[in-house]
Amino acid sequence: MASQSQKKTPRAGFAALIGRPNVGKSTLLNVLTGEKIAIVSPKPQTTRNRILGVVTRPEGQVAFIDTPGIHQAKGELNRYMVEAALSAAEEVDLVLFLIEPPQGETLDVTPGNRAILERLQKVGKPTFLVINKIDSIPKSKLLPLIALYGQEFPFAEVVPISAREKDGVEHLFQVVLGHLPEGEPLFAEDMLTDQQERVLVAEYIREQVLRHCRQEIPYSTAVLVDVFDESEREPRPGTPPGQLGGLIRIAASIYVERDSQKAILIGKQGQMLKLIGTDARKSVQRLLGAHVYLDLRVRVEARWSERTAGLRKLGYE
């Protein structure tokens, strides 16, 4: 009688998503986890902190760390964001270096990406080249692009994907898992992220500021949740399954750096702030599974993004 094959030892570890702004790191994290953990915007520097997303399967567990886009760091906030990204690369088992295909006819390694690769050389961790947005270029350009980057860095793997189209993402997960050490899960099976609900709420509000406000406003904006009242959160008896039940009262402050920015954010007769609040409340209700009363205020904290004390006050430390 043939013996049953032995069960494979599960694998577990950390993988950091590293790359320039807007290459799709947050979109990839959300697709991998199946939940909206990181906010997404077409504007650069949307992600400001490291965000943990845990994917647990019978064959193992991967803790992905989404990081801010690495860019030229001018000002305290930008330096904080770049350092958060680069330090993550030093603390993980594996680095996923995300790039997007060049939009012009010329294939090249951009100065920004070359600078990141130089830092990753010093870190010395196994690194994948993950080419995102492959749906945006002809397939004939893919192999030359892979060859070009292969001359710059000894990548452990090259994985082309389209996070938006969910193309190649499952393959990426399996390849990542195969490179992690054998071991038991690092987090509880039902853990998805280490982000607290009130932190996610603040990010959902900031996402709507990014969506609705013109260029100069989003980068001078931070959001703090002042009140998170769950005393009425439990749904009433008889609430049908799948329907929102209960009520959570939230008050949050949107901080900007100048009075002129405050005026723009509030809008004529408060219309801009009302629009931001309405759309944010819809996202927050889906997150919390309850009705939400959302009260938004706009406050001025002069030059907060340029001062260490300002960063600390608004949660960037």
Coordinates of N, CA, C and O in Angstrom, one line a residue, residues 33-168:
T33 N -4.8 41.0 -0.2 CA -5.5 40.7 1.0 C -7.0 40.5 0.7 O -7.7 40.0 1.6
G34 N -7.5 41.0 -0.4 CA -8.9 41.0 -0.7 C -9.7 42.0 0.1 O -10.9 42.0 0.0
E35 N -9.1 43.0 0.7 CA -9.7 44.0 1.4 C -9.1 45.4 1.1 O -7.9 45.4 0.8
K36 N -9.8 46.4 1.4 CA -9.2 47.8 1.2 C -8.5 48.2 2.5 O -9.1 48.8 3.4
I37 N -7.3 47.9 2.5 CA -6.4 48.2 3.7 C -5.7 49.6 3.5 O -5.6 50.4 4.4
A38 N -5.3 49.8 2.2 CA -4.5 51.0 1.9 C -5.4 51.8 0.9 O -6.0 51.3 0.0
I39 N -5.4 53.2 1.2 CA -6.2 54.0 0.3 C -5.4 54.2 -1.0 O -4.2 54.0 -1.1
V40 N -6.1 54.4 -2.1 CA -5.6 54.5 -3.4 C -6.0 55.8 -4.1 O -7.1 56.2 -4.0
S41 N -5.0 56.4 -4.8 CA -5.3 57.7 -5.5 C -4.3 57.8 -6.6 O -3.2 57.3 -6.5
P42 N -4.7 58.5 -7.7 CA -3.8 58.7 -8.8 C -2.7 59.8 -8.4 O -1.8 59.9 -9.2
K43 N -2.9 60.5 -7.3 CA -1.9 61.5 -6.9 C -0.8 60.8 -6.2 O -0.9 59.8 -5.5
P44 N 0.5 61.3 -6.5 CA 1.6 60.7 -5.8 C 1.7 60.9 -4.4 O 1.0 61.8 -3.8
Q45 N 2.5 60.1 -3.6 CA 2.6 60.2 -2.2 C 1.3 60.0 -1.4 O 1.1 60.7 -0.4
T46 N 0.5 59.2 -1.9 CA -0.8 58.9 -1.2 C -0.5 58.2 0.1 O -1.0 58.5 1.2
T47 N 0.3 57.1 0.0 CA 0.7 56.3 1.2 C 1.8 57.1 2.0 O 2.8 57.5 1.4
R48 N 1.5 57.3 3.3 CA 2.5 58.0 4.1 C 3.1 57.2 5.2 O 4.2 57.5 5.7
N49 N 2.5 56.1 5.6 CA 3.0 55.2 6.6 C 3.2 53.8 6.1 O 2.6 53.4 5.1
R50 N 3.9 53.0 6.8 CA 4.0 51.6 6.4 C 2.7 50.9 6.8 O 2.1 51.2 7.9
I51 N 2.1 50.1 6.0 CA 0.9 49.4 6.2 C 1.0 47.9 6.1 O 1.5 47.4 5.1
L52 N 0.6 47.2 7.1 CA 0.8 45.7 7.1 C -0.5 45.1 6.6 O -1.6 45.4 7.0
G53 N -0.4 44.2 5.7 CA -1.5 43.3 5.2 C -1.1 41.9 5.2 O -0.1 41.5 4.6
V54 N -1.9 41.1 6.0 CA -1.5 39.7 6.2 C -2.4 38.8 5.4 O -3.6 38.9 5.4
V55 N -1.7 37.9 4.6 CA -2.5 36.9 3.8 C -2.1 35.5 4.4 O -1.0 35.1 4.4
T56 N -3.2 34.8 4.8 CA -3.0 33.5 5.5 C -3.6 32.4 4.6 O -4.8 32.5 4.3
R57 N -2.9 31.4 4.3 CA -3.4 30.2 3.5 C -3.0 29.0 4.2 O -2.1 29.0 5.1
P58 N -3.6 27.8 3.9 CA -3.1 26.6 4.5 C -1.6 26.3 4.3 O -0.9 25.7 5.1
E59 N -1.1 26.8 3.1 CA 0.3 26.5 2.8 C 1.3 27.5 3.4 O 2.5 27.3 3.4
G60 N 0.7 28.6 4.1 CA 1.6 29.5 4.7 C 1.0 30.9 4.9 O -0.1 31.1 4.5
Q61 N 1.8 31.8 5.4 CA 1.4 33.2 5.7 C 2.4 34.2 5.2 O 3.6 34.0 5.5
V62 N 2.0 35.2 4.5 CA 2.9 36.3 4.1 C 2.3 37.6 4.7 O 1.2 37.9 4.5
A63 N 3.2 38.3 5.4 CA 2.9 39.6 5.9 C 3.5 40.6 5.0 O 4.7 40.8 5.0
F64 N 2.7 41.2 4.1 CA 3.1 42.2 3.2 C 3.2 43.6 3.8 O 2.2 44.0 4.6
I65 N 4.2 44.4 3.6 CA 4.3 45.7 4.1 C 4.3 46.7 3.0 O 5.2 46.7 2.2
D66 N 3.2 47.5 2.8 CA 3.1 48.5 1.8 C 3.9 49.7 2.4 O 3.8 50.1 3.6
T67 N 4.6 50.4 1.5 CA 5.5 51.5 2.0 C 5.2 52.8 1.1 O 4.7 52.7 0.0
P68 N 5.5 53.9 1.7 CA 5.4 55.2 0.9 C 6.3 55.1 -0.4 O 7.4 54.5 -0.3
G69 N 5.9 55.8 -1.4 CA 6.7 55.8 -2.6 C 8.0 56.6 -2.4 O 8.0 57.6 -1.7
I70 N 9.1 56.0 -2.9 CA 10.4 56.7 -2.7 C 10.6 57.8 -3.7 O 10.5 57.5 -4.9
H71 N 10.8 59.0 -3.2 CA 11.0 60.1 -4.1 C 12.0 61.1 -3.5 O 12.6 60.8 -2.4
Q72 N 12.3 62.2 -4.2 CA 13.2 63.1 -3.7 C 12.7 63.8 -2.5 O 11.6 64.4 -2.5
A73 N 13.4 63.6 -1.4 CA 12.8 64.0 -0.1 C 13.1 65.4 0.3 O 14.2 65.8 0.7
K74 N 12.1 66.3 0.1 CA 12.2 67.7 0.4 C 11.2 68.0 1.6 O 10.0 67.7 1.4
G75 N 11.7 68.4 2.7 CA 10.8 68.7 3.8 C 10.7 67.5 4.8 O 11.0 66.4 4.4
E76 N 10.3 67.8 6.0 CA 10.3 66.7 7.0 C 9.3 65.6 6.7 O 9.7 64.4 6.9
L77 N 8.2 65.9 6.2 CA 7.2 64.8 5.9 C 7.7 63.9 4.8 O 7.7 62.7 5.0
N78 N 8.3 64.4 3.8 CA 8.9 63.6 2.7 C 10.0 62.8 3.2 O 10.2 61.6 2.8
R79 N 10.9 63.4 4.0 CA 12.0 62.6 4.6 C 11.5 61.4 5.4 O 12.0 60.3 5.4
Y80 N 10.5 61.7 6.2 CA 9.9 60.7 7.1 C 9.3 59.5 6.2 O 9.5 58.4 6.5
M81 N 8.7 59.9 5.1 CA 8.1 58.9 4.3 C 9.1 58.0 3.6 O 9.0 56.8 3.5
V82 N 10.2 58.6 3.1 CA 11.2 57.9 2.4 C 12.0 57.0 3.4 O 12.3 55.8 3.1
E83 N 12.2 57.5 4.6 CA 12.9 56.7 5.6 C 12.0 55.5 6.0 O 12.5 54.4 6.3
A84 N 10.7 55.7 6.1 CA 9.8 54.6 6.4 C 9.9 53.5 5.4 O 9.8 52.3 5.8
A85 N 10.0 53.9 4.1 CA 10.0 52.9 3.1 C 11.4 52.1 3.1 O 11.4 50.9 3.1
L86 N 12.5 52.8 3.2 CA 13.8 52.2 3.1 C 14.1 51.4 4.3 O 14.7 50.3 4.2
S87 N 13.7 51.8 5.5 CA 13.9 51.0 6.7 C 13.1 49.7 6.7 O 13.6 48.7 7.2
A88 N 12.0 49.7 6.0 CA 11.2 48.5 5.9 C 11.9 47.4 5.1 O 11.9 46.2 5.5
A89 N 12.7 47.8 4.1 CA 13.5 46.9 3.3 C 14.5 46.1 4.2 O 14.9 45.0 3.9
E90 N 15.0 46.8 5.2 CA 16.0 46.1 6.1 C 15.4 45.2 7.1 O 16.2 44.4 7.7
E91 N 14.1 45.2 7.3 CA 13.5 44.4 8.3 C 12.7 43.2 7.9 O 12.1 42.5 8.7
V92 N 12.7 42.9 6.6 CA 11.9 41.8 6.0 C 12.7 40.7 5.5 O 14.0 40.8 5.4
D93 N 12.0 39.6 5.1 CA 12.7 38.5 4.5 C 13.0 38.7 3.0 O 13.9 38.1 2.5
L94 N 12.1 39.5 2.4 CA 12.1 39.6 1.0 C 11.6 40.9 0.5 O 10.7 41.5 1.2
V95 N 12.2 41.5 -0.5 CA 11.8 42.8 -1.0 C 11.1 42.6 -2.4 O 11.7 41.9 -3.3
L96 N 9.9 43.2 -2.6 CA 9.3 43.2 -3.9 C 9.5 44.7 -4.4 O 8.8 45.6 -3.9
F97 N 10.3 44.8 -5.4 CA 10.6 46.1 -6.0 C 9.7 46.3 -7.2 O 9.8 45.6 -8.2
L98 N 8.7 47.2 -7.0 CA 7.7 47.4 -8.1 C 8.1 48.5 -9.0 O 8.6 49.6 -8.6
I99 N 8.0 48.3 -10.3 CA 8.1 49.3 -11.3 C 6.9 49.3 -12.2 O 6.1 48.3 -12.2
E100 N 6.8 50.3 -13.0 CA 5.8 50.3 -14.1 C 6.5 50.5 -15.4 O 7.6 51.2 -15.5
P101 N 6.0 50.0 -16.5 CA 6.6 50.2 -17.8 C 6.7 51.6 -18.2 O 5.8 52.4 -17.9
P102 N 7.8 52.0 -18.8 CA 7.9 53.4 -19.3 C 6.8 53.7 -20.4 O 6.5 52.8 -21.2
Q103 N 6.3 54.9 -20.4 CA 5.2 55.2 -21.3 C 5.6 55.6 -22.7 O 4.9 55.5 -23.7
G104 N 6.9 56.0 -22.8 CA 7.4 56.5 -24.2 C 7.9 55.3 -24.9 O 7.8 54.1 -24.5
E105 N 8.5 55.6 -26.0 CA 9.1 54.6 -26.9 C 10.4 54.0 -26.3 O 10.8 52.9 -26.6
T106 N 11.1 54.9 -25.5 CA 12.4 54.5 -25.0 C 12.3 53.6 -23.8 O 11.6 54.0 -22.8
L107 N 13.0 52.5 -23.8 CA 13.1 51.7 -22.6 C 14.3 52.0 -21.8 O 15.5 52.0 -22.4
D108 N 14.2 52.4 -20.6 CA 15.4 52.8 -19.8 C 15.1 52.6 -18.3 O 13.9 52.4 -17.9
V109 N 16.1 52.5 -17.5 CA 16.0 52.5 -16.0 C 16.1 53.9 -15.6 O 17.1 54.6 -15.8
T110 N 15.0 54.4 -15.0 CA 15.0 55.8 -14.6 C 15.9 56.1 -13.5 O 16.3 55.2 -12.7
P111 N 16.4 57.4 -13.4 CA 17.3 57.7 -12.3 C 16.7 57.4 -10.9 O 17.4 57.0 -10.0
G112 N 15.4 57.6 -10.7 CA 14.8 57.3 -9.5 C 14.9 55.8 -9.1 O 15.2 55.5 -8.0
N113 N 14.6 55.0 -10.1 CA 14.6 53.5 -9.9 C 16.1 53.1 -9.7 O 16.3 52.2 -8.9
R114 N 17.0 53.7 -10.4 CA 18.4 53.3 -10.2 C 18.9 53.7 -8.8 O 19.6 52.9 -8.2
A115 N 18.4 54.8 -8.3 CA 18.8 55.2 -6.9 C 18.2 54.2 -5.9 O 18.9 53.8 -4.9
I116 N 17.0 53.7 -6.1 CA 16.4 52.7 -5.2 C 17.2 51.4 -5.2 O 17.5 50.8 -4.2
L117 N 17.6 51.0 -6.4 CA 18.4 49.8 -6.6 C 19.7 49.9 -5.9 O 20.2 48.9 -5.3
E118 N 20.3 51.0 -5.9 CA 21.6 51.2 -5.2 C 21.4 51.0 -3.7 O 22.3 50.4 -3.0
R119 N 20.3 51.5 -3.2 CA 20.0 51.3 -1.7 C 19.7 49.9 -1.4 O 20.2 49.3 -0.4
L120 N 19.0 49.2 -2.3 CA 18.7 47.8 -2.1 C 20.0 46.9 -2.2 O 20.0 45.9 -1.5
Q121 N 20.9 47.3 -3.0 CA 22.2 46.6 -3.0 C 22.8 46.6 -1.7 O 23.4 45.5 -1.2
K122 N 22.8 47.7 -1.0 CA 23.4 47.8 0.4 C 22.6 47.0 1.4 O 23.2 46.5 2.3
V123 N 21.3 46.9 1.2 CA 20.5 46.2 2.2 C 20.8 44.7 2.0 O 20.8 44.0 3.0
G124 N 20.9 44.2 0.8 CA 21.3 42.8 0.6 C 20.3 41.8 0.8 O 20.6 40.6 1.0
K125 N 19.0 42.1 0.8 CA 17.9 41.2 0.9 C 17.5 40.6 -0.4 O 17.6 41.3 -1.5
P126 N 17.1 39.3 -0.5 CA 16.5 38.8 -1.8 C 15.5 39.7 -2.3 O 14.6 40.1 -1.6
T127 N 15.5 40.0 -3.6 CA 14.6 41.0 -4.2 C 14.0 40.5 -5.5 O 14.7 39.9 -6.3
F128 N 12.7 40.7 -5.6 CA 12.0 40.4 -6.8 C 11.8 41.7 -7.6 O 11.6 42.7 -7.0
L129 N 11.9 41.6 -8.9 CA 11.4 42.7 -9.8 C 10.0 42.4 -10.1 O 9.7 41.3 -10.8
V130 N 9.1 43.2 -9.7 CA 7.6 43.0 -10.0 C 7.3 44.2 -11.0 O 7.2 45.3 -10.6
I131 N 7.0 43.8 -12.2 CA 6.6 44.8 -13.2 C 5.1 44.9 -13.2 O 4.4 43.9 -13.7
N132 N 4.6 45.9 -12.7 CA 3.1 46.1 -12.6 C 2.6 46.9 -13.9 O 3.4 47.4 -14.7
K133 N 1.3 46.8 -14.1 CA 0.6 47.5 -15.2 C 1.1 47.0 -16.5 O 1.2 47.8 -17.5
I134 N 1.3 45.7 -16.6 CA 1.7 45.1 -17.9 C 0.6 45.2 -18.9 O 0.9 45.0 -20.1
D135 N -0.6 45.5 -18.5 CA -1.7 45.7 -19.5 C -1.6 47.0 -20.2 O -2.3 47.2 -21.2
S136 N -0.6 47.8 -19.8 CA -0.5 49.2 -20.4 C 0.6 49.2 -21.5 O 0.8 50.2 -22.2
I137 N 1.3 48.1 -21.8 CA 2.3 48.1 -22.8 C 2.2 46.8 -23.7 O 1.6 45.8 -23.3
P138 N 2.7 46.9 -24.9 CA 2.7 45.7 -25.8 C 3.6 44.6 -25.2 O 4.7 44.9 -24.6
K139 N 3.3 43.4 -25.3 CA 4.0 42.3 -24.7 C 5.4 42.2 -25.3 O 6.4 41.7 -24.7
S140 N 5.6 42.7 -26.5 CA 6.9 42.7 -27.2 C 8.0 43.5 -26.4 O 9.2 43.3 -26.6
K141 N 7.5 44.5 -25.6 CA 8.4 45.3 -24.8 C 8.8 44.7 -23.5 O 9.8 45.2 -22.8
L142 N 8.1 43.7 -23.1 CA 8.3 43.2 -21.7 C 9.7 42.5 -21.6 O 10.4 42.8 -20.6
L143 N 10.1 41.6 -22.5 CA 11.4 40.9 -22.4 C 12.5 41.9 -22.4 O 13.5 41.8 -21.6
P144 N 12.6 42.9 -23.3 CA 13.7 43.9 -23.3 C 13.7 44.7 -22.0 O 14.8 45.0 -21.5
L145 N 12.5 45.0 -21.4 CA 12.5 45.7 -20.1 C 13.1 44.8 -19.0 O 13.9 45.3 -18.2
I146 N 12.7 43.5 -19.0 CA 13.3 42.6 -18.0 C 14.8 42.5 -18.2 O 15.5 42.5 -17.2
A147 N 15.3 42.4 -19.4 CA 16.7 42.3 -19.7 C 17.4 43.6 -19.2 O 18.5 43.5 -18.6
L148 N 16.8 44.7 -19.4 CA 17.4 46.0 -19.0 C 17.6 46.1 -17.5 O 18.7 46.4 -17.0
Y149 N 16.6 45.7 -16.7 CA 16.7 45.8 -15.3 C 17.6 44.6 -14.7 O 18.2 44.8 -13.7
G150 N 17.6 43.5 -15.5 CA 18.5 42.4 -15.0 C 20.0 42.8 -15.1 O 20.8 42.2 -14.4
Q151 N 20.3 43.8 -15.9 CA 21.7 44.2 -16.0 C 22.1 45.1 -14.8 O 23.2 45.4 -14.5
E152 N 21.0 45.6 -14.1 CA 21.2 46.6 -13.0 C 21.3 45.9 -11.6 O 21.9 46.4 -10.7
F153 N 20.7 44.7 -11.5 CA 20.5 44.1 -10.2 C 20.3 42.6 -10.3 O 19.6 42.2 -11.2
P154 N 20.9 41.8 -9.4 CA 20.7 40.4 -9.4 C 19.3 39.9 -8.8 O 19.3 39.5 -7.6
F155 N 18.2 40.1 -9.5 CA 16.9 39.8 -8.9 C 16.8 38.3 -8.7 O 17.2 37.5 -9.6
A156 N 16.1 37.9 -7.6 CA 15.9 36.5 -7.3 C 14.8 36.0 -8.2 O 14.8 34.8 -8.6
E157 N 13.8 36.8 -8.6 CA 12.7 36.5 -9.5 C 12.2 37.7 -10.2 O 12.4 38.8 -9.7
V158 N 11.6 37.5 -11.4 CA 11.0 38.6 -12.1 C 9.5 38.1 -12.3 O 9.3 37.1 -12.9
V159 N 8.6 38.9 -11.9 CA 7.2 38.6 -12.0 C 6.4 39.7 -12.6 O 6.2 40.8 -11.9
P160 N 5.9 39.6 -13.8 CA 5.1 40.6 -14.4 C 3.6 40.5 -13.9 O 3.1 39.3 -13.9
I161 N 3.0 41.6 -13.6 CA 1.6 41.5 -13.1 C 0.8 42.7 -13.6 O 1.4 43.7 -14.1
S162 N -0.5 42.6 -13.4 CA -1.4 43.8 -13.5 C -2.2 43.7 -12.2 O -3.2 42.9 -12.2
A163 N -1.9 44.5 -11.2 CA -2.6 44.5 -10.0 C -4.1 44.9 -10.2 O -5.0 44.3 -9.7
R164 N -4.3 45.9 -11.0 CA -5.6 46.4 -11.3 C -6.5 45.3 -11.9 O -7.7 45.2 -11.6
E165 N -5.9 44.5 -12.9 CA -6.7 43.5 -13.6 C -6.6 42.1 -12.8 O -7.1 41.1 -13.3
K166 N -5.8 42.1 -11.7 CA -5.6 40.9 -10.9 C -4.9 39.8 -11.7 O -5.1 38.6 -11.5
D167 N -4.1 40.2 -12.7 CA -3.4 39.3 -13.6 C -2.0 39.0 -13.0 O -1.2 39.9 -12.8
G168 N -1.8 37.7 -12.7 CA -0.5 37.3 -12.2 C -0.3 37.5 -10.7 O 0.8 37.1 -10.1

